[in-house]
Short mmCIF file of C-alpha atoms in Angstrom, two decimals:
data_model
loop_
_atom_site.label_atom_id
_atom_site.label_comp_id
_atom_site.label_asym_id
_atom_site.label_seq_id
_atom_site.Cartn_x
_atom_site.Cartn_y
_atom_site.Cartn_z
CA MET P 1 99.32 62.54 56.03
CA ASN P 2 99.25 63.68 59.64
CA GLU P 3 95.83 64.31 61.17
CA TYR P 4 95.20 67.04 63.73
CA LYS P 5 92.33 68.21 65.90
CA ASN P 6 91.40 71.23 68.00
CA LEU P 7 90.14 71.07 71.55
CA ASN P 8 86.69 72.59 71.94
CA LEU P 9 83.92 72.81 74.53
CA ASN P 10 82.44 69.51 73.28
CA ASN P 11 85.59 67.37 73.42
CA LEU P 12 87.60 69.10 76.15
CA GLU P 13 86.66 66.67 78.92
CA SER P 14 87.24 63.53 76.86
CA GLU P 15 90.52 64.54 75.18
CA HIS P 16 93.95 64.12 76.70
CA LEU P 17 96.14 67.18 77.10
CA CYS P 18 99.02 65.87 75.05
CA CYS P 19 101.65 67.81 77.00
CA ILE P 20 101.02 65.27 79.80
CA ILE P 21 99.84 62.33 77.74
CA ARG P 22 101.76 59.95 80.02
CA SER P 23 99.35 60.60 82.88
CA LYS P 24 96.61 57.97 83.13
CA LYS P 25 94.54 59.95 85.59
CA GLU P 26 93.39 63.53 85.89
CA THR P 27 95.84 65.20 88.23
CA GLU P 28 95.14 68.56 89.86
CA GLY P 29 97.13 70.25 87.10
CA ILE P 30 95.04 68.62 84.36
CA ILE P 31 91.77 69.55 86.05
CA LEU P 32 92.88 73.17 86.53
CA LYS P 33 94.20 73.40 82.96
CA LYS P 34 90.91 72.16 81.52
CA LYS P 35 88.98 74.61 83.68
CA TRP P 36 91.24 77.41 82.44
CA LEU P 37 90.77 76.29 78.82
CA ASN P 38 87.02 76.10 79.29
CA GLU P 39 87.06 79.80 80.14
CA GLN P 40 89.41 80.78 77.32
CA LEU P 41 88.00 78.90 74.33
CA ASN P 42 85.19 81.42 73.91
CA ASN P 43 87.85 84.15 73.50
CA GLY P 44 89.39 82.55 70.44
CA HIS P 45 91.95 80.42 72.27
CA ILE P 46 93.23 77.54 70.10
CA PHE P 47 94.71 74.24 71.26
CA HIS P 48 95.70 72.38 68.06
CA LYS P 49 97.25 68.94 68.43
CA LEU P 50 98.36 65.92 66.47
CA ASP P 51 95.68 63.23 66.74
CA VAL P 52 97.95 60.52 68.19
CA ASN P 53 98.96 59.24 71.60
CA GLY P 54 101.90 61.59 71.99
CA THR P 55 103.13 65.11 72.62
CA ALA P 56 102.69 67.40 69.61
CA PHE P 57 100.64 70.59 69.83
CA ILE P 58 100.54 74.35 69.48
CA GLU P 59 98.52 76.68 71.71
CA PHE P 60 97.76 80.29 70.85
CA ALA P 61 95.22 83.07 71.41
CA PRO P 62 94.35 86.58 70.23
CA LEU P 63 96.88 88.86 71.91
CA GLU P 64 94.21 91.05 73.46
CA TYR P 65 92.97 87.98 75.38
CA ALA P 66 96.39 86.51 76.13
CA TYR P 67 97.63 86.52 79.72
CA THR P 68 100.87 88.28 78.95
CA PRO P 69 102.07 91.93 79.32
CA ILE P 70 102.41 92.39 75.57
CA ASN P 71 100.34 94.72 73.42
CA GLY P 72 99.96 94.88 69.70
CA ASN P 73 97.34 95.55 67.08
CA ASN P 74 95.52 92.39 65.98
CA TYR P 75 98.23 89.79 66.74
CA LEU P 76 98.06 86.17 67.87
CA TYR P 77 100.15 85.14 70.89
CA ILE P 78 101.75 81.67 70.91
CA TYR P 79 101.84 80.24 74.42
CA CYS P 80 103.51 76.97 73.54
CA LEU P 81 104.63 74.76 70.66
CA TRP P 82 105.87 71.36 71.80
CA VAL P 83 106.83 68.21 69.93
CA ASN P 84 108.45 65.49 72.02
CA GLY P 85 109.69 61.91 72.00
CA THR P 86 109.51 59.80 68.85
CA LEU P 87 107.49 62.52 67.09
CA LYS P 88 110.49 64.85 66.91
CA GLY P 89 112.36 65.25 63.63
CA LYS P 90 109.37 64.46 61.41
CA GLY P 91 108.35 67.97 60.40
CA ILE P 92 105.42 68.07 62.81
CA GLY P 93 106.62 71.26 64.50
CA LYS P 94 106.68 72.95 61.11
CA GLU P 95 103.14 71.77 60.35
CA LEU P 96 101.89 73.04 63.70
CA LEU P 97 103.45 76.46 63.17
CA GLU P 98 102.14 76.60 59.61
CA TYR P 99 98.65 75.94 60.97
CA ALA P 100 98.96 78.94 63.30
CA ILE P 101 100.34 81.16 60.53
CA ASN P 102 97.61 80.12 58.10
CA TYR P 103 94.99 80.64 60.81
CA ALA P 104 96.33 84.14 61.42
CA LYS P 105 96.22 85.02 57.73
CA ALA P 106 92.73 83.54 57.26
CA ASN P 107 91.48 85.67 60.16
CA ASN P 108 93.17 88.85 58.88
CA LYS P 109 95.62 89.08 61.77
CA SER P 110 98.63 91.39 61.65
CA GLY P 111 101.00 88.63 62.73
CA LEU P 112 102.04 86.25 65.50
CA CYS P 113 104.32 86.71 68.49
CA LEU P 114 105.71 84.82 71.46
CA LEU P 115 107.95 85.16 74.49
CA ASN P 116 111.50 83.85 74.25
CA CYS P 117 114.99 84.52 75.60
CA ASN P 118 118.48 85.19 74.28
CA LYS P 119 119.56 82.07 76.20
CA LYS P 120 117.74 78.74 75.95
CA LYS P 121 115.14 78.32 78.70
CA LYS P 122 113.55 75.01 79.66
CA TRP P 123 109.97 76.26 79.57
CA LEU P 124 110.25 78.35 76.39
CA THR P 125 110.11 77.12 72.81
CA ASN P 126 113.34 76.90 70.78
CA LYS P 127 114.20 80.35 69.45
CA ASP P 128 116.16 79.14 66.40
CA PHE P 129 113.13 77.26 65.12
CA PHE P 130 111.06 80.44 64.99
CA ILE P 131 113.87 82.57 63.54
CA HIS P 132 114.24 79.97 60.79
CA HIS P 133 110.55 80.44 59.97
CA GLY P 134 110.74 84.22 59.65
CA PHE P 135 110.22 85.50 63.19
CA LYS P 136 112.37 88.41 64.35
CA VAL P 137 113.33 89.87 67.72
CA VAL P 138 111.23 93.04 68.05
CA ASP P 139 111.67 93.87 71.74
CA SER P 140 113.73 92.78 74.74
CA THR P 141 114.26 93.30 78.48
CA LYS P 142 117.40 93.87 80.52
CA SER P 143 117.16 90.33 81.88
CA GLY P 144 117.50 88.91 78.38
CA TYR P 145 113.93 87.97 77.55
CA GLU P 146 112.85 88.70 74.01
CA LEU P 147 109.67 89.19 72.04
CA LEU P 148 109.69 87.34 68.72
CA ALA P 149 107.21 88.33 66.04
CA LEU P 150 106.23 87.42 62.51
CA SER P 151 104.51 90.46 61.03
CA PHE P 152 102.40 90.57 57.88
CA ASN P 153 102.24 94.39 57.78
CA ASP P 154 103.62 97.43 59.59
CA ASP P 155 101.60 96.96 62.80
CA LYS P 156 103.85 96.90 65.87
CA VAL P 157 103.93 94.61 68.88
CA ALA P 158 105.94 95.21 72.07
CA PHE P 159 106.28 94.49 75.76
CA ASN P 160 104.29 96.82 77.98
CA GLU P 161 106.47 99.23 79.93
CA SER P 162 105.42 97.51 83.15
CA ALA P 163 106.98 94.27 81.93
CA LYS P 164 110.39 95.91 81.80
CA LYS P 165 110.40 97.03 85.44
CA GLU P 166 111.45 93.60 86.77
CA ILE P 167 111.28 94.77 90.37
CA ILE P 168 108.66 94.80 93.13
CA ALA P 169 108.56 96.16 96.70
CA ASP P 170 108.35 92.74 98.37
CA ASN P 171 111.45 90.93 99.70
CA ASP P 172 109.67 87.57 100.01
CA LEU P 173 109.52 84.88 97.37
CA VAL P 174 106.67 86.03 95.12
CA ILE P 175 105.26 83.94 92.29
CA TYR P 176 102.68 85.10 89.75
CA TYR P 177 100.90 82.30 87.88
CA THR P 178 97.91 81.14 85.86
CA HIS P 179 96.76 77.58 85.19
CA GLN P 180 97.59 77.73 81.48
CA CYS P 181 100.18 74.98 81.98
CA PRO P 182 99.18 71.74 83.74
CA TYR P 183 102.63 71.46 85.33
CA ILE P 184 102.13 74.64 87.35
CA ALA P 185 100.13 72.96 90.13
CA LYS P 186 103.01 70.57 90.81
CA SER P 187 105.54 73.41 90.90
CA LEU P 188 103.40 75.40 93.33
CA GLU P 189 103.11 72.38 95.62
CA ILE P 190 106.91 72.08 95.67
CA VAL P 191 107.12 75.74 96.69
CA ARG P 192 104.50 75.39 99.43
CA SER P 193 106.04 72.24 100.88
CA TYR P 194 109.61 73.52 100.92
CA CYS P 195 108.83 77.01 102.21
CA ASP P 196 106.49 75.78 104.94
CA LYS P 197 109.07 73.26 106.09
CA ASN P 198 111.89 75.80 106.10
CA ASN P 199 109.92 78.80 107.43
CA ALA P 200 110.51 80.80 104.25
CA ASN P 201 108.02 83.57 103.52
CA TYR P 202 106.30 83.34 100.17
CA LYS P 203 103.32 84.65 98.23
CA LEU P 204 101.55 82.82 95.40
CA ILE P 205 99.50 85.25 93.31
CA GLU P 206 97.09 83.86 90.74
CA VAL P 207 96.64 86.19 87.77
CA LYS P 208 92.90 86.01 87.21
CA THR P 209 92.16 88.76 84.69
CA ILE P 210 93.58 90.08 81.44
CA LYS P 211 94.01 93.50 83.05
CA GLU P 212 96.16 92.00 85.82
CA ALA P 213 98.26 90.14 83.27
CA LYS P 214 98.84 93.21 81.10
CA GLU P 215 100.08 95.17 84.14
CA LEU P 216 102.53 92.60 85.53
CA PRO P 217 105.99 93.96 86.48
CA CYS P 218 107.87 91.42 84.34
CA VAL P 219 107.53 89.28 81.24
CA PHE P 220 105.04 86.47 81.69
CA ASN P 221 103.86 83.39 79.83
CA ASN P 222 102.12 81.65 82.73
CA PHE P 223 104.64 81.83 85.61
CA ALA P 224 107.03 84.45 87.01
CA VAL P 225 109.29 84.39 90.07
CA PHE P 226 110.56 87.30 92.20
CA TYR P 227 112.86 87.12 95.22
CA LYS P 228 114.30 89.97 97.28
CA LYS P 229 112.40 92.40 95.04
CA GLU P 230 114.11 91.19 91.84
CA PHE P 231 112.65 89.24 88.93
CA LYS P 232 114.33 85.84 88.62
CA THR P 233 112.73 83.66 85.96
CA VAL P 234 109.64 82.53 84.05
CA ASN P 235 110.73 78.91 84.53
CA LEU P 236 108.55 76.65 86.63
CA LEU P 237 110.46 75.76 89.80
CA ASP P 238 111.74 72.33 90.70
CA LEU P 239 113.27 71.76 94.13
CA SER P 240 116.90 72.39 93.15
CA THR P 241 116.07 75.66 91.35
CA LEU P 242 113.95 76.85 94.26
CA GLU P 243 116.75 76.12 96.76
CA ARG P 244 119.29 77.91 94.57
CA ILE P 245 117.14 81.04 94.34
CA LEU P 246 116.43 81.17 98.06
CA LYS P 247 120.07 80.71 99.03
CA LYS P 248 121.30 83.67 96.98
#
């Protein structure tokens, strides 16, 4: 039988973040992620992982405390569900999702929801997996992003109207971010290095409050990119993607 554990304020510093289990030292991204988690755990944030040396976890929070422009009555928001490497294909993803569903029911939640897309995105969880387990598309944006939800009653959940704007007044490269994902620090460093070297104007805007997150002008999980006023992606940027966006 698989054994799991939750990160908490007592074990946070000693536990590996299994999404970067390969790292033997605490990178900037790990340090910032743990600091972010330290602030969120008191708001009901859950990081539930398989108790092995590998990548298998689910991360979710009460929607009212989730850094995403989604509103709903009494829902949980799933930031990430990730099973990787030799752990794939063993039913672990199903067990992780069942934990979140059972947690929601035990805490009298109305349901669970998450951000996804009508086309597969690298930094978003597989849509078919959630559809197979009863989630449905309940809202969408013109850029193809979708809100998936599993509802236990008639309570609704939807993107805020601001999230559907997908446009800002700034022509520069603009990136909104939190430190929810430990890979974000690396992506931001790629942006800084490339833009400074090539004299490209950019703005990196950390989303520090729930209010700021709920009012963002696009969908958001932990990262969002605008260029020439238009929303481009929630994907973290590697060098090739950054160059492609800036050359359009």
